[in-house]
Structures are given as C-alpha cells and as structure tokens.
CSV table of C-alpha atoms in Angstrom, one decimal:
chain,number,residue,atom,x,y,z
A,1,UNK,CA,12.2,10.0,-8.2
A,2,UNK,CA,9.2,11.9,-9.5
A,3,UNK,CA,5.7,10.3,-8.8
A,4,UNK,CA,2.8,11.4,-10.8
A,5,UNK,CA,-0.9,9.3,-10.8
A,6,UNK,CA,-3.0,11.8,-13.5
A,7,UNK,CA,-2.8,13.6,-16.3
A,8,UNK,CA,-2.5,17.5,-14.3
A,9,UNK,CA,0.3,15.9,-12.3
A,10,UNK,CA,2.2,14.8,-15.1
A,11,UNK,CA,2.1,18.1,-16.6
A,12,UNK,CA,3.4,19.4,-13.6
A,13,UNK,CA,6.4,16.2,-13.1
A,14,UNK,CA,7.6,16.9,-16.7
A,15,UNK,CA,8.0,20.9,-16.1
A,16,UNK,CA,9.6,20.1,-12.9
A,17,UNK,CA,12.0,17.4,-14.4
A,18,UNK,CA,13.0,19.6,-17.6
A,19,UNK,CA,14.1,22.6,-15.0
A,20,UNK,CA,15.8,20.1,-13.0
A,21,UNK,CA,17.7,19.2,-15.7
A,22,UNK,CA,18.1,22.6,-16.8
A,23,UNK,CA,20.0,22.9,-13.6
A,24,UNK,CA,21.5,19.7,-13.2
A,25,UNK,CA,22.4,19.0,-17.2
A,26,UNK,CA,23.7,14.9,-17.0
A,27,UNK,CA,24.1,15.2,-13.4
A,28,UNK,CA,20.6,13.9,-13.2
A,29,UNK,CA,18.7,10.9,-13.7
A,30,UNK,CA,14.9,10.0,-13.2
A,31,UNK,CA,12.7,7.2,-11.9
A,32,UNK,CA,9.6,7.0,-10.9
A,33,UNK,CA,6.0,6.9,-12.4
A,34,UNK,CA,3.8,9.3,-14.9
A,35,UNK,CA,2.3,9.5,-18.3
A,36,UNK,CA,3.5,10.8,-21.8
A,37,UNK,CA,4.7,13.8,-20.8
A,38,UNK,CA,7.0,12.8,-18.1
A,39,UNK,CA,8.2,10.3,-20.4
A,40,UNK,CA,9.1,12.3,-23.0
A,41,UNK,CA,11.8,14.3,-20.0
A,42,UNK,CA,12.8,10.8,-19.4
A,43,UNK,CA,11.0,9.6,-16.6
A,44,UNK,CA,9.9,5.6,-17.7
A,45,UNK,CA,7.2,4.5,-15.9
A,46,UNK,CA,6.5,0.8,-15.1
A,47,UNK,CA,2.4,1.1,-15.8
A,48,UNK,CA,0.1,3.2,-16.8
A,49,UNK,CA,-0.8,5.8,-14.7
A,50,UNK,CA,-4.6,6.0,-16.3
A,51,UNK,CA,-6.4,3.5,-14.3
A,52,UNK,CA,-4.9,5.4,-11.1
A,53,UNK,CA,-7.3,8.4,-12.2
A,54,UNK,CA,-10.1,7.9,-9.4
A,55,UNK,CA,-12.9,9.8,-8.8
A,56,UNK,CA,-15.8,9.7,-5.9
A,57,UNK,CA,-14.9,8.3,-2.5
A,58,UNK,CA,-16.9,4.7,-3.7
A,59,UNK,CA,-15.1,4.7,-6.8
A,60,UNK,CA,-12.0,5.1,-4.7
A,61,UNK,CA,-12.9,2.0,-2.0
A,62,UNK,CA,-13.5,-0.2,-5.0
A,63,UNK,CA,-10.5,0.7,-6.6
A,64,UNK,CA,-8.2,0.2,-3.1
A,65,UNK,CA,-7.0,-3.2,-4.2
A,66,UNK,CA,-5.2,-2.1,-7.1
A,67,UNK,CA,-4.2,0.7,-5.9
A,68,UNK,CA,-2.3,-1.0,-3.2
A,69,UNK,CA,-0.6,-2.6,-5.9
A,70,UNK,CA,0.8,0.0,-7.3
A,71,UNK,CA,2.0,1.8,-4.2
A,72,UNK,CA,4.0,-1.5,-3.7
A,73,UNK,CA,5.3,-1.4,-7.4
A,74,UNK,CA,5.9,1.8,-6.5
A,75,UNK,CA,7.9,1.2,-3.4
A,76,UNK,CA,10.3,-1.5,-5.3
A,77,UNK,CA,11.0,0.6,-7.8
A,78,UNK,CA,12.5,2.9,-5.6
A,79,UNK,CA,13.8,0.0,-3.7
A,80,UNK,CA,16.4,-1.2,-7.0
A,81,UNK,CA,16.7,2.4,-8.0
A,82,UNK,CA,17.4,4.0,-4.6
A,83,UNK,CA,16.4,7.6,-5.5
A,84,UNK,CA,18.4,10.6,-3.7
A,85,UNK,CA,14.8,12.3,-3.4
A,86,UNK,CA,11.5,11.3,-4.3
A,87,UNK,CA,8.6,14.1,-5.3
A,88,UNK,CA,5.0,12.5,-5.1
A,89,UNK,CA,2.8,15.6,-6.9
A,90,UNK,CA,-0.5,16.0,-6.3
A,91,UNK,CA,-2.8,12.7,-6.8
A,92,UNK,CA,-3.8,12.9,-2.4
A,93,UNK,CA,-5.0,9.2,-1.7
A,94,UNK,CA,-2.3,8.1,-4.6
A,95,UNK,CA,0.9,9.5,-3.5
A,96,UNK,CA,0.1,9.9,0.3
A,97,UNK,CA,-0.3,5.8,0.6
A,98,UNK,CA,3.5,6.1,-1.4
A,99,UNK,CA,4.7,8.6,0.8
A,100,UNK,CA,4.1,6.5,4.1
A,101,UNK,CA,5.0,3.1,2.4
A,102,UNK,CA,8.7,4.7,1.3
A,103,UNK,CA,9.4,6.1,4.8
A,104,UNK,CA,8.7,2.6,6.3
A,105,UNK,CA,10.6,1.0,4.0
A,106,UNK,CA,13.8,3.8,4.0
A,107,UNK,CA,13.3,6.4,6.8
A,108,UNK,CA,16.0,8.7,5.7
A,109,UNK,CA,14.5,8.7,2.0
A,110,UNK,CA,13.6,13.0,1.9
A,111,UNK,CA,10.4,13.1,0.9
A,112,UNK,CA,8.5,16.2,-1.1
A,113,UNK,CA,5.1,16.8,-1.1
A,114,UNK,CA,4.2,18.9,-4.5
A,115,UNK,CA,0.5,20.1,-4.5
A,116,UNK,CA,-1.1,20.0,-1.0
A,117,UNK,CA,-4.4,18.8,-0.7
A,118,UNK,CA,-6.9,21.4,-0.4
A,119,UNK,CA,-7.5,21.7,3.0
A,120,UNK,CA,-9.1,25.3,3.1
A,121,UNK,CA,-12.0,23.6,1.0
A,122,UNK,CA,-12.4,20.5,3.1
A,123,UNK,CA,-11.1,18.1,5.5
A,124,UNK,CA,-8.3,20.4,7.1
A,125,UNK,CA,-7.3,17.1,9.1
A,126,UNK,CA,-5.2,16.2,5.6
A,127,UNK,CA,-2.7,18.7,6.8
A,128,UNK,CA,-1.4,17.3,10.3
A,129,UNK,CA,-1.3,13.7,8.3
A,130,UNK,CA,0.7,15.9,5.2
A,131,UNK,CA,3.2,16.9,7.8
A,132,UNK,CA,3.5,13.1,9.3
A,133,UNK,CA,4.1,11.7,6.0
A,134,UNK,CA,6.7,14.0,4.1
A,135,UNK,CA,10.0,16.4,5.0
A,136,UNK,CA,8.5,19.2,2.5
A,137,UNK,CA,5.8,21.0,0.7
A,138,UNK,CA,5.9,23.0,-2.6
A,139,UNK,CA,2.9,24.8,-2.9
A,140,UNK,CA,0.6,26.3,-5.9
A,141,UNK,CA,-1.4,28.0,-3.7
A,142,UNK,CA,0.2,31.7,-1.7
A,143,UNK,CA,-2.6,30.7,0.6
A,144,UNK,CA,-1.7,27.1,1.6
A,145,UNK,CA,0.9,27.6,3.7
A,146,UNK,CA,-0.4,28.6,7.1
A,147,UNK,CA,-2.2,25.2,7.1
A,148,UNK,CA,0.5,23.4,6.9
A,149,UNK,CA,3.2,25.4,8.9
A,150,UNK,CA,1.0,25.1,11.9
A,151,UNK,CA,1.4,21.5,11.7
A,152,UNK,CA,5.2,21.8,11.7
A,153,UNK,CA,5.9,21.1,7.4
A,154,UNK,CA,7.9,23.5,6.1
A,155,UNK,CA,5.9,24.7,2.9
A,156,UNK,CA,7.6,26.6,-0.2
A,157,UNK,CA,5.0,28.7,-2.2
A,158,UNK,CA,6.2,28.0,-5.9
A,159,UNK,CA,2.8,29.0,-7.8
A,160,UNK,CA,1.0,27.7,-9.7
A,161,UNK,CA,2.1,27.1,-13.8
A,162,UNK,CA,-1.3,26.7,-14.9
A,163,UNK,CA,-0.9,30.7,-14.7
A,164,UNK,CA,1.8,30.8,-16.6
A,165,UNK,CA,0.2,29.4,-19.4
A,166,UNK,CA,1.2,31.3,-22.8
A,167,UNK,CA,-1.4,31.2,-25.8
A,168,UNK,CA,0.5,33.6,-28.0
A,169,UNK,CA,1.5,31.2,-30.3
A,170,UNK,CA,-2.2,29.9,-30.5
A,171,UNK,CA,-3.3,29.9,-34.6
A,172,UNK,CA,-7.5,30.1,-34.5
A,173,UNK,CA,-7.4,29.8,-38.4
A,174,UNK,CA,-5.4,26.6,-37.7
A,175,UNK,CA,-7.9,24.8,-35.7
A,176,UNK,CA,-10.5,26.3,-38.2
A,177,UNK,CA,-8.5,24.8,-41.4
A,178,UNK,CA,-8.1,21.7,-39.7
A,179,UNK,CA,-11.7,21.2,-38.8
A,180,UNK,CA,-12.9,22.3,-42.4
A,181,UNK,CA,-14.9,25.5,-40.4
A,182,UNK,CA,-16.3,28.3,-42.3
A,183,UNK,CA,-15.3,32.0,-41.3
A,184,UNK,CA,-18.9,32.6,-39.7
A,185,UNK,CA,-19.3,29.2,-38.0
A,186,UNK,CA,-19.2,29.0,-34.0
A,187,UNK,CA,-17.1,26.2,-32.3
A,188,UNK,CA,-18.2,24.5,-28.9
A,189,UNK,CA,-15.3,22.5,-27.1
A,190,UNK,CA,-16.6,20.1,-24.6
A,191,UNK,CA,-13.5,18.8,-22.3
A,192,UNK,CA,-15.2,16.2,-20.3
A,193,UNK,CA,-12.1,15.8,-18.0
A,194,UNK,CA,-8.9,13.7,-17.7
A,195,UNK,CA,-10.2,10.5,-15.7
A,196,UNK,CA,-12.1,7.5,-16.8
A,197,UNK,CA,-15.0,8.1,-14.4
A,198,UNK,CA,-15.1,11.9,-15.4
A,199,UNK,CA,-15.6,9.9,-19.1
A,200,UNK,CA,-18.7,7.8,-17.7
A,201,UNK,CA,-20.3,10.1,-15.4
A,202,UNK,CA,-19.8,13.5,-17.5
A,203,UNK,CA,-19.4,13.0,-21.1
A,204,UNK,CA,-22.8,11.7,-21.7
A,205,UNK,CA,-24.6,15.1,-20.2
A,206,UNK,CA,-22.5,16.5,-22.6
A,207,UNK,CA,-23.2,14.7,-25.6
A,208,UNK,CA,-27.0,15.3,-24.9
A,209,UNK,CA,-26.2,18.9,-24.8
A,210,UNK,CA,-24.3,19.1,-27.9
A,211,UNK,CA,-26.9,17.1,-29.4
A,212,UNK,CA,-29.7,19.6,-28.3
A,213,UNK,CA,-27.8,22.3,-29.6
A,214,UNK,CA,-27.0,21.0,-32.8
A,215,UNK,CA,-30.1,20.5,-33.7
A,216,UNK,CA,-31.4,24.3,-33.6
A,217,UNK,CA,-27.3,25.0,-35.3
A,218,UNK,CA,-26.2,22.6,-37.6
A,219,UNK,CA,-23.5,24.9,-38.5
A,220,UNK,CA,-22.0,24.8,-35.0
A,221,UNK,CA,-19.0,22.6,-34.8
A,222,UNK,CA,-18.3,20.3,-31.8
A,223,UNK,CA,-14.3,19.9,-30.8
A,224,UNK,CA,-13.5,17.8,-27.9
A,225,UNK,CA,-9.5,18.0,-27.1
A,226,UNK,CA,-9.2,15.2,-25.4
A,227,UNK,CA,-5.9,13.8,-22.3
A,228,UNK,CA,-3.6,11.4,-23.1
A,229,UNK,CA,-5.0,9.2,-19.8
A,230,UNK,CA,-8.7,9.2,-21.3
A,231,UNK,CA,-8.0,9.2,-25.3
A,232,UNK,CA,-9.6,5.9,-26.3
A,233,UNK,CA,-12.3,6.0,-24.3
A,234,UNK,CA,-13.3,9.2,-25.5
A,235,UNK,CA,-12.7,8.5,-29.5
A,236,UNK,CA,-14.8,5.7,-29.1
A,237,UNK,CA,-17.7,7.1,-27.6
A,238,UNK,CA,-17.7,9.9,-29.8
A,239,UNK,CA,-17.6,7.9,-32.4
A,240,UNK,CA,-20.9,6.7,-31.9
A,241,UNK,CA,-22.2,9.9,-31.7
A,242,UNK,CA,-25.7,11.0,-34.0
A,243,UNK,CA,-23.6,14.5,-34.7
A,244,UNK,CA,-20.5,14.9,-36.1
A,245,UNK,CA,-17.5,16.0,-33.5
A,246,UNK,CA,-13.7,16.6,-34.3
A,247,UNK,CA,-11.4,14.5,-31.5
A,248,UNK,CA,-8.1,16.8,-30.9
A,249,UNK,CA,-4.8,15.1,-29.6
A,250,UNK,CA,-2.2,17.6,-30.7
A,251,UNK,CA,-1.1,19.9,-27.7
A,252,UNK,CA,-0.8,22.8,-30.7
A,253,UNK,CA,-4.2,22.3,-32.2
A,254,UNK,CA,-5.6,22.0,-28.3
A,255,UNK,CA,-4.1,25.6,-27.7
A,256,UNK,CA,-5.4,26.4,-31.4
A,257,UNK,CA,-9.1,25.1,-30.1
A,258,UNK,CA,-8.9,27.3,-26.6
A,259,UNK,CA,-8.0,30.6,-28.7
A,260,UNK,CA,-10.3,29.5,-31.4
A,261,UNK,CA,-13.6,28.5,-29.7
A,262,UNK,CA,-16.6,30.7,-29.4
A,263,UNK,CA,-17.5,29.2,-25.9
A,264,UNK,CA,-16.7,25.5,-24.4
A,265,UNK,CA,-18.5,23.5,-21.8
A,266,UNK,CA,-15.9,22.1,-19.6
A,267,UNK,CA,-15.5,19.4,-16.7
A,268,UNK,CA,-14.3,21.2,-13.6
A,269,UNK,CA,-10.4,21.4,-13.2
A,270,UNK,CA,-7.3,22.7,-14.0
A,271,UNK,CA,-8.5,23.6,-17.5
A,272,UNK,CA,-11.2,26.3,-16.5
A,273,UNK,CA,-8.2,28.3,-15.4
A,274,UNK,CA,-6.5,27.2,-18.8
A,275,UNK,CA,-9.9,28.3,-20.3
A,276,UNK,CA,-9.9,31.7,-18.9
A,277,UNK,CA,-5.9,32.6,-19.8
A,278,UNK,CA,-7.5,31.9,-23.3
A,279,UNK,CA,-9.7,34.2,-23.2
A,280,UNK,CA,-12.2,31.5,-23.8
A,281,UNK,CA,-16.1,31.8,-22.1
A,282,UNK,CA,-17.2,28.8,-20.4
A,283,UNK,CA,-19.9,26.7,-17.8
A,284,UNK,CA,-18.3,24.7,-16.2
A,285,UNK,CA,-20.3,20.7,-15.0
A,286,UNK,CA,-19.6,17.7,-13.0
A,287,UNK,CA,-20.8,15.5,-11.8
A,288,UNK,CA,-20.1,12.2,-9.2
A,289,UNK,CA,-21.6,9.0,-8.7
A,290,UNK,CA,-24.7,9.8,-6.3
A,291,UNK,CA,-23.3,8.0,-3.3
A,292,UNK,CA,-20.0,9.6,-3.3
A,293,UNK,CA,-21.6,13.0,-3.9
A,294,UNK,CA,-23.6,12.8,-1.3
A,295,UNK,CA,-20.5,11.7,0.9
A,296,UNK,CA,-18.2,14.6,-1.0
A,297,UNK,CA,-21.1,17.2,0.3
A,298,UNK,CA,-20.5,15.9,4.2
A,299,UNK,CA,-17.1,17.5,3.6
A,300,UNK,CA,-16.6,19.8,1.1
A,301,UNK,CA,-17.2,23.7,2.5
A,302,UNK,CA,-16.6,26.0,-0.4
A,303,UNK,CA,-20.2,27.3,-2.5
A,304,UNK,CA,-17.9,27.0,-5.6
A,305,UNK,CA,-15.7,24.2,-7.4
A,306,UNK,CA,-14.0,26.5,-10.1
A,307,UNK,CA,-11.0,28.0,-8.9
A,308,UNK,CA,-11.4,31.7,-10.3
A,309,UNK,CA,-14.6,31.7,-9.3
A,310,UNK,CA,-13.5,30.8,-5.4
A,311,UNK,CA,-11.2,33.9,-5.8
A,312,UNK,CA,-13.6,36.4,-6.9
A,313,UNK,CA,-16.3,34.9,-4.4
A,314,UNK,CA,-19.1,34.7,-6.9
A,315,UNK,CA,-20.0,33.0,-10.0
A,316,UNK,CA,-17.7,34.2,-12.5
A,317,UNK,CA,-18.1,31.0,-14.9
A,318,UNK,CA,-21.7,29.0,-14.2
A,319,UNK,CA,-21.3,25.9,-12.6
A,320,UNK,CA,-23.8,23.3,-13.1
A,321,UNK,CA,-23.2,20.4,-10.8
A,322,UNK,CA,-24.6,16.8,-10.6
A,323,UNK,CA,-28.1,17.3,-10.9
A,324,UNK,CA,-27.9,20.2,-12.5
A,325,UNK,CA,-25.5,18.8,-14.9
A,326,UNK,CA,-28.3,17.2,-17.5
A,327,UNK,CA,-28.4,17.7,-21.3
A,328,UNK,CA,-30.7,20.2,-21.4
A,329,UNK,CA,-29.9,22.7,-18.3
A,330,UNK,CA,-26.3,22.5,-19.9
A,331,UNK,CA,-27.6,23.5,-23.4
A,332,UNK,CA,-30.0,26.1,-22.3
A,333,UNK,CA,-26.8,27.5,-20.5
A,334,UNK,CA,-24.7,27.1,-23.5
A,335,UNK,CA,-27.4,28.7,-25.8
A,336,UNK,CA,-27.8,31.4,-24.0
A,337,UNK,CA,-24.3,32.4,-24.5
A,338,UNK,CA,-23.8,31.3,-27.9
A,339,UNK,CA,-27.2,33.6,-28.9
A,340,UNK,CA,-25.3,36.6,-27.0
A,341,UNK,CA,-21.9,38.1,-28.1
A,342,UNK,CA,-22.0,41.2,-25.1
A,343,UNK,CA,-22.5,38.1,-22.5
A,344,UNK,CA,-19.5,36.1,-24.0
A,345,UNK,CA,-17.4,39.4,-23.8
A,346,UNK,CA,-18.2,40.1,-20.5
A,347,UNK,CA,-17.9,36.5,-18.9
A,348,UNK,CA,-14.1,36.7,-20.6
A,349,UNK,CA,-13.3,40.0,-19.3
A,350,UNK,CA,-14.7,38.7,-15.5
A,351,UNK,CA,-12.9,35.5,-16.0
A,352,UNK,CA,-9.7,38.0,-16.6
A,353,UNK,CA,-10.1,39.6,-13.4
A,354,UNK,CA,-11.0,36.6,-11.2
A,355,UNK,CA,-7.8,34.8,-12.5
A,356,UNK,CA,-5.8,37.9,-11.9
A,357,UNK,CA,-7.0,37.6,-8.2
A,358,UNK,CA,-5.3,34.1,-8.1
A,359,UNK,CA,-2.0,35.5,-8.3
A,360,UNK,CA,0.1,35.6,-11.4
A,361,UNK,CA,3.8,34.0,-10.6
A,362,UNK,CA,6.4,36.6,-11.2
A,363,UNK,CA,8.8,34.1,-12.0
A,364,UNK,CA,8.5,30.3,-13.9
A,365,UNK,CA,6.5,27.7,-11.1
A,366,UNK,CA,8.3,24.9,-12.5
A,367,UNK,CA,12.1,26.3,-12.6
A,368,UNK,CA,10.8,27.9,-8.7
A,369,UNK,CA,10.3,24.3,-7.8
A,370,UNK,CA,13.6,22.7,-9.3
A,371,UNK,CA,15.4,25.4,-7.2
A,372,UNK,CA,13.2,24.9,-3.6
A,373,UNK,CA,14.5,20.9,-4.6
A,374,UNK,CA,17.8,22.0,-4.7
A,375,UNK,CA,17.9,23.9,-1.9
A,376,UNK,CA,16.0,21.5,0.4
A,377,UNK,CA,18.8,18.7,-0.8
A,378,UNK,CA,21.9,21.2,0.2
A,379,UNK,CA,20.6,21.9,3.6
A,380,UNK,CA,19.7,18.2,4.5
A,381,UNK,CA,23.1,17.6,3.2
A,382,UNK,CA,24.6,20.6,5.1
C-alpha cells in the first residue's frame, strides 16, 4: 500500500512503485491512494488527492473534517485489501493521522515512513511522535537521521531523486516552437506551486508581476507549467489574465520550459531544486495566510525556505516571502535579472554549487528505496 496526499509525493510513490516492480515483476500488486502519476504504475486511488494539498496551520484546522474522512477511507481500504506493507510518503499531518489510525486498526500492519518531517527546521518534537507511529524511515535527507535514531526509528538514508533529475533530453527550441517565440525573445516561467491555496495566496503576486513586466517587454513571453493537483484552477485564472501566458501540462515541454527559460519566478519547493539542476536562475516567493504565517514564524528556525540556499548558508536564489512577495518587489527582482546576463550566469553557477552541497545520490533514490522495502520485509519475516 502506497499513500501519497500531493503532487511531490506522488512523484515520489510512482518512482518507488515502478522499482518495486522492477524487483518484484507480477509478484506485486498496489493499493492505496495518489494522483496521476501513481496511477499510471498502477496504484487506483479512491479520491482525489488534490483537496488533501493544505497549506497554513488555519487552512489546515478548517480542513480537519475532511481530512478525517479520508484517513478513514483510507483505513478501509486497507481494511478489504489487507496490504503486506503500507508506505505513507511525505504529506506530515496527512499520512501521520493514517499511520496511527492503521496501527489501531491492525497492530502488526509494518508501517514505512518515506520523507520525515523536517525537524532540523522546526518542531523537533515531530520526531519522537515519527518513531511512535511507524516501524521505519526512508530518508531524503543524509542529515535526518540522527533525529530520528535518537528516538529509537530505525532510519534508511535513500536520497533524495529530485537530484537525480536528468534534463539532457530537454529541447529549448521545442518549448520555443511550441510557444511561437522568436530566437531573441526572453521567457519568464512563473510555477505558483502544486496546492490550491499556493493557487489563491501566490499566483496573484505573480500575475501583477508579470503584468508589470510586460508592460516595459512586450516581447517577453510568460510560461506557467502547471501540477496535475492545481491544473484547472490555474488555466482558469490565467485565462482571465490582461497579458497573454502559455499553460504547459506535458512533463516533456515542462523540462523543455526549465532548459529553455531565461529566468522563472517560482513558489518555494521541490522545484527550486528542479530549477537549479536546469540550470535555470530564479527568486523564489511565498506566501501564507497572515494568521498562519504568523503561527508558522512561532516555529519555524531556519533564515531560509529554499533548500540549496539552506545548504550553502546564504542567499543563493532571493527569496521574497509574504510581505515581501507583492507584484512589484517581485518584478523589480525579476527585472533586475532579466536586464543583466553576467547576474543570470552567476546566480546558475551558485545555484550549481549550493545544490552540489546537498548531496548528489551515487545510486537511483527510488530503486535505493524499493530495496530498503525489501530488506525491511525479509527481516520482519526472518
């Protein structure tokens, strides 16, 4: 049973489930819950994983209800299907309420965690309740596992795939042809993020921005690739946009886009890393409701939200963050950039080294993982 609740952990549960079955060839059969890419390796969910895409600790009271629902849909799904293992990946409030709901209901279920919370950024408490709740951890992170040992979970560093990432095939002329751009025009992505709030709270800023800039360069052209989990909401709103904007769903034209942009303003996540393997310069926004900010400042320790920028200790990338994140402070950021070739080149080259510091996997995350499953499973059955 593989248990995914957004659109970076369904990523991850598809690589995971084609591995498995690398391994396992018809020996194996999947359950569970995930989005379009898990789906296509064969893992049906029951409902849409989308509205399970919460952000901001308010958001995430209001939505408690339904996600209570879920974690018992959840539960009786694994109930009729009785898995042999269930892996609940990433998605903390999500797949943490699963976790403890399927060990009440069948104690000897083995339970994997994969993604750990980030406790080294806030609330290291999250670790002692990680090791209550679930028999193992695969990790993304070399650095996680200290946390978590300490509490007693035993804690498999697989890496992380978003390092993996390969844009070699990537085609920029592609993405040019398709958009209709001429050889001396500039292309801005804006990737406003893979949840629904993300959508409300983010992508306006950034439509002001574009706006702004398009106005001083009507020769720049605006792509926004665009998640599975947020795709109608985001065609309709750009839509109604004063500017014209080219929506991309393909997974080649989105590598196409990352190869082919000039610089992209992005929603903090697993695609500034993504970003960066591209060879793509960036600033990087967010922003939260103002309550839950607030209430996400209480907790959260680390001056810095992108991840290569954590690892090189300074700001690689520029982060603009809630009220910072307004049209205009995100297009004067942007212009500057797009006006300056040498600062372009060097943000890509420091983005180069800062993700080197994360740690490049020397072997596939996702085939690491299947085999850490396997492993576990031998030795319970040992």
């Amino acid at each position: 049973m593989l248990v995914a609740a957004e659109a970076s952990g369904d990523a991850l549960g598809a690589g995971l489930a084609e591995a498995l079955k690398a391994r396992l060839g018809d020996d194996v059969r999947f359950v569970g819950i995930g989005g379009v890419r898990m789906a296509e390796q064969g893992v049906k969910s029951p409902f849409d994983i989308a509205p399970l895409s919460i952000l901001g600790i308010i958001e995430g009271v209001r939505a408690l209800p339904m996600v209570r629902r879920r974690v018992r849909d959840t539960a009786e799904l694994a109930a009729r299907e009785k898995p042999d293992v269930a892996i609940l990946i990433d998605s903390w409030g999500f797949t943490l309420r699963v976790a403890q709901a399927l060990r009440l209901q069948t104690p000897g279920l083995p339970l994997i965690k994969y993604v750990g919370p980030q406790v080294w950024a806030s609330r290291p408490g999250r670790a002692r309740t990680l090791a209550a709740s679930v028999d193992l951890l695969l990790s993304i992170h070399g650095f996680d596992a200290p946390w978590f040992e300490k509490e007693g979970l035993p804690v498999v560093s697989v890496g992380n795939p978003t390092l993996v990432r390969d844009f070699s095939h990537a085609d920029p002329q592609r993405l040019r042809d398709h958009i209709g751009a001429d050889p001396d025009d500039q292309i801005l992505l804006l990737l406003p993020g893979s949840r629904p709030a993300e959508i409300r709270h983010v992508l306006p800023h950034f439509e002001e921005a574009a706006a702004l800039l398009k106005a001083d360069r009507p020769a720049l052209r605006v792509v926004v690739p665009v998640a599975s989990t947020v795709l109608d909401a985001v065609k309709a709103r750009v839509a109604g946009w004063p500017f014209r904007a080219h929506v991309i769903e393909d997974n080649q034209l989105k590598d196409d886009a990352f190869v082919a942009a000039d610089l992209a303003l992005a929603c903090s996540g697993t695609v500034t890393t993504e970003l960066a393997l591209a060879n793509c310069p960036m600033v990087v926004a967010y922003r939260l409701g103002p309550v839950s900010y607030r209430l996400a400042m209480l907790v959260f320790k680390s001056p810095w939200v992108t991840m290569f920028n954590i690892a090189a200790q300074k700001s690689v990338a520029p982060e603009l963050l809630q009220y910072d994140c307004t049209g205009p402070k995100l297009a004067a950021a942007l212009a500057e950039r797009l006006d300056n070739p040498a600062l372009r080149s060097l943000q890509v080259a420091e983005q180069a080294k800062a993700v080197s510091l994360m740690g490049r996997p020397e072997s596939d995350p996702a085939t690491k993982a299947a085999d850490a499953v396997l492993s576990f499973l031998a030795s319970r059955a040992a």
